[in-house]
Amino acid sequence: TRTEDGLFKRIVVGTDGSNTATQAVEKATELAKLTGAELNIVSAFEPVSKSRLAEEQRDAPEDIQYEISPTEDVNLTLEAAAAPGRKEGVEVMIHPVQGDPSDAILNTAEKINADLVVVGRRGRGGFLGRGGGFGCGHGAVLAEIRAQEDGLTSIVGWVERSETHHGSSGRD
């Protein structure tokens, strides 16, 4: 739910550590700082194989073996994405989620009752190609962020209450 003055309370952004995801995290962090919203950063993962884990634990110094886990790579990505926001005083929560990235983002948004979901460009059609598949029935807004050649970003489309709206909302 949005606050009474129209600002967001909970923002979700997905990252895989790529440049476009990093831009989306930066934009979501700016929005969270401006609105006082909680920022929730999601990253999907497939667990590290048991054989790789066993090998890494065997080769690691004893005092850090406990840190080697199936989610170690995704946790590093999430902590790196969260650090700038935390430094700016934004309340940041991280969510490593096993499975498909789109589902991880949308399921997390639903779970925490997010007001806004920010994603970077994903493939040809972007995240918005899922159309009515955006399942946050409580009315969250999904905004897709794309970088422009001049370094500016624009919101190129949005989804609200499972209805798809495409088009540019302008550059900032």
Short mmCIF file of C-alpha atoms in Angstrom, two decimals:
data_model
loop_
_atom_site.label_atom_id
_atom_site.label_comp_id
_atom_site.label_asym_id
_atom_site.label_seq_id
_atom_site.Cartn_x
_atom_site.Cartn_y
_atom_site.Cartn_z
CA THR A 1 0.00 0.00 0.00
CA ARG A 2 1.11 3.52 -0.67
CA THR A 3 1.31 6.12 2.02
CA GLU A 4 -1.49 8.66 2.17
CA ASP A 5 0.61 11.30 0.44
CA GLY A 6 1.14 8.98 -2.55
CA LEU A 7 4.71 7.99 -1.78
CA PHE A 8 5.97 4.43 -1.68
CA LYS A 9 6.59 2.45 1.49
CA ARG A 10 8.19 -0.72 0.07
CA ILE A 11 10.21 -0.91 -3.14
CA VAL A 12 11.43 -4.17 -4.69
CA VAL A 13 14.25 -4.31 -7.23
CA GLY A 14 15.87 -7.32 -8.82
CA THR A 15 19.56 -7.75 -9.54
CA ASP A 16 21.89 -10.28 -11.06
CA GLY A 17 24.88 -7.97 -10.85
CA SER A 18 24.67 -6.96 -14.54
CA ASN A 19 24.99 -3.35 -15.72
CA THR A 20 21.27 -2.98 -16.42
CA ALA A 21 20.37 -4.49 -13.06
CA THR A 22 22.84 -2.17 -11.35
CA GLN A 23 21.15 0.81 -13.01
CA ALA A 24 17.77 -0.42 -11.78
CA VAL A 25 19.14 -0.79 -8.23
CA GLU A 26 20.59 2.72 -8.39
CA LYS A 27 17.24 4.16 -9.50
CA ALA A 28 15.33 2.17 -6.86
CA THR A 29 17.81 3.36 -4.22
CA GLU A 30 17.25 6.99 -5.27
CA LEU A 31 13.49 6.51 -5.06
CA ALA A 32 13.74 4.83 -1.66
CA LYS A 33 15.90 7.65 -0.33
CA LEU A 34 13.53 10.32 -1.68
CA THR A 35 10.39 8.66 -0.32
CA GLY A 36 11.72 7.09 2.86
CA ALA A 37 10.70 3.67 1.54
CA GLU A 38 12.21 0.37 2.55
CA LEU A 39 14.31 -1.04 -0.32
CA ASN A 40 14.11 -4.79 -0.93
CA ILE A 41 16.75 -6.18 -3.28
CA VAL A 42 16.05 -9.62 -4.78
CA SER A 43 18.40 -11.96 -6.59
CA ALA A 44 17.48 -15.37 -7.92
CA PHE A 45 19.95 -18.22 -7.82
CA GLU A 46 20.50 -21.84 -8.58
CA PRO A 47 22.37 -23.48 -5.71
CA VAL A 48 26.03 -24.34 -6.04
CA SER A 49 26.47 -28.08 -6.61
CA LYS A 50 27.27 -30.27 -3.61
CA SER A 51 30.54 -31.41 -5.20
CA ARG A 52 31.67 -27.80 -5.69
CA LEU A 53 30.69 -26.95 -2.11
CA ALA A 54 32.60 -29.94 -0.72
CA GLU A 55 35.66 -29.03 -2.79
CA GLU A 56 35.58 -25.37 -1.78
CA GLN A 57 35.08 -26.22 1.90
CA ARG A 58 37.93 -28.72 1.80
CA ASP A 59 40.28 -26.17 0.18
CA ALA A 60 39.26 -23.22 2.39
CA PRO A 61 40.92 -22.29 5.67
CA GLU A 62 39.06 -23.80 8.60
CA ASP A 63 37.98 -20.43 10.02
CA ILE A 64 35.98 -19.50 6.89
CA GLN A 65 34.58 -22.90 5.88
CA TYR A 66 31.25 -22.05 7.52
CA GLU A 67 30.81 -19.12 5.08
CA ILE A 68 30.80 -21.44 2.07
CA SER A 69 27.18 -22.20 1.30
CA PRO A 70 24.86 -22.85 -1.66
CA THR A 71 23.93 -19.15 -1.65
CA GLU A 72 27.38 -17.62 -1.25
CA ASP A 73 27.55 -16.16 -4.78
CA VAL A 74 24.09 -14.58 -4.64
CA ASN A 75 24.74 -13.19 -1.18
CA LEU A 76 27.85 -11.41 -2.48
CA THR A 77 25.82 -9.90 -5.33
CA LEU A 78 23.09 -8.78 -2.95
CA GLU A 79 25.47 -7.27 -0.38
CA ALA A 80 27.29 -5.35 -3.13
CA ALA A 81 23.95 -4.01 -4.42
CA ALA A 82 22.78 -3.07 -0.91
CA ALA A 83 25.96 -1.28 0.22
CA PRO A 84 25.42 2.10 -1.53
CA GLY A 85 21.86 2.41 -0.24
CA ARG A 86 22.83 1.53 3.29
CA LYS A 87 25.64 4.10 3.10
CA GLU A 88 23.00 6.69 2.12
CA GLY A 89 20.83 5.75 5.11
CA VAL A 90 18.24 3.73 3.18
CA GLU A 91 16.71 0.76 5.00
CA VAL A 92 17.73 -2.17 2.78
CA MET A 93 16.58 -5.78 3.00
CA ILE A 94 18.11 -8.50 0.82
CA HIS A 95 16.31 -11.55 -0.53
CA PRO A 96 18.22 -14.47 -2.08
CA VAL A 97 15.52 -16.57 -3.77
CA GLN A 98 16.03 -19.92 -5.45
CA GLY A 99 14.41 -20.19 -8.88
CA ASP A 100 13.40 -18.09 -11.88
CA PRO A 101 14.39 -14.40 -11.61
CA SER A 102 10.98 -13.04 -12.69
CA ASP A 103 9.15 -15.26 -10.25
CA ALA A 104 11.61 -14.39 -7.47
CA ILE A 105 10.99 -10.67 -7.92
CA LEU A 106 7.21 -10.92 -8.24
CA ASN A 107 6.80 -13.42 -5.41
CA THR A 108 8.89 -11.25 -3.10
CA ALA A 109 6.84 -8.19 -4.07
CA GLU A 110 3.65 -10.07 -3.25
CA LYS A 111 5.05 -11.45 0.01
CA ILE A 112 6.10 -8.06 1.38
CA ASN A 113 3.17 -6.15 -0.12
CA ALA A 114 5.42 -3.91 -2.23
CA ASP A 115 4.16 -0.67 -3.72
CA LEU A 116 6.75 -0.47 -6.49
CA VAL A 117 8.82 -3.02 -8.38
CA VAL A 118 11.77 -1.67 -10.35
CA VAL A 119 13.52 -3.81 -12.97
CA GLY A 120 16.17 -3.23 -15.58
CA ARG A 121 15.80 -4.19 -19.19
CA ARG A 122 15.55 -7.95 -19.53
CA GLY A 123 16.02 -9.45 -22.97
CA ARG A 124 14.23 -8.16 -26.06
CA GLY A 125 10.83 -7.46 -24.63
CA GLY A 126 11.98 -6.56 -21.17
CA PHE A 127 10.24 -7.62 -18.01
CA LEU A 128 6.97 -6.05 -19.08
CA GLY A 129 6.54 -8.68 -21.76
CA ARG A 130 4.92 -10.79 -19.02
CA GLY A 131 1.91 -8.48 -19.31
CA GLY A 132 -0.95 -9.63 -17.14
CA GLY A 133 1.38 -12.18 -15.57
CA PHE A 134 2.40 -9.51 -13.09
CA GLY A 135 0.64 -11.08 -10.16
CA CYS A 136 0.77 -8.48 -7.41
CA GLY A 137 -2.96 -8.18 -7.02
CA HIS A 138 -2.66 -5.66 -4.21
CA GLY A 139 -1.91 -2.94 -6.77
CA ALA A 140 1.86 -2.59 -6.86
CA VAL A 141 3.36 -0.70 -9.77
CA LEU A 142 6.06 -2.31 -11.92
CA ALA A 143 8.43 0.18 -13.55
CA GLU A 144 11.01 -0.87 -16.13
CA ILE A 145 14.12 1.30 -16.19
CA ARG A 146 16.25 1.67 -19.33
CA ALA A 147 19.48 3.57 -19.72
CA GLN A 148 19.77 6.04 -22.57
CA GLU A 149 22.93 6.64 -24.59
CA ASP A 150 23.37 10.04 -22.92
CA GLY A 151 23.55 8.36 -19.50
CA LEU A 152 20.05 9.35 -18.43
CA THR A 153 17.37 6.81 -17.61
CA SER A 154 13.72 6.60 -18.43
CA ILE A 155 10.77 4.60 -17.22
CA VAL A 156 9.57 2.92 -20.38
CA GLY A 157 6.48 1.21 -19.12
CA TRP A 158 4.60 0.12 -16.07
CA VAL A 159 2.10 -2.42 -14.88
CA GLU A 160 -0.49 -1.71 -12.20
CA ARG A 161 -3.19 -4.02 -10.92
CA SER A 162 -2.31 -6.57 -13.62
CA GLU A 163 -3.01 -4.18 -16.50
CA THR A 164 -0.16 -3.46 -18.93
CA HIS A 165 0.65 0.09 -19.98
CA HIS A 166 3.52 0.72 -22.37
CA GLY A 167 5.10 4.00 -23.21
CA SER A 168 7.63 6.41 -21.89
CA SER A 169 6.94 8.47 -18.83
CA GLY A 170 9.80 10.77 -19.75
CA ARG A 171 13.40 11.14 -18.82
CA ASP A 172 14.78 12.46 -15.63
#
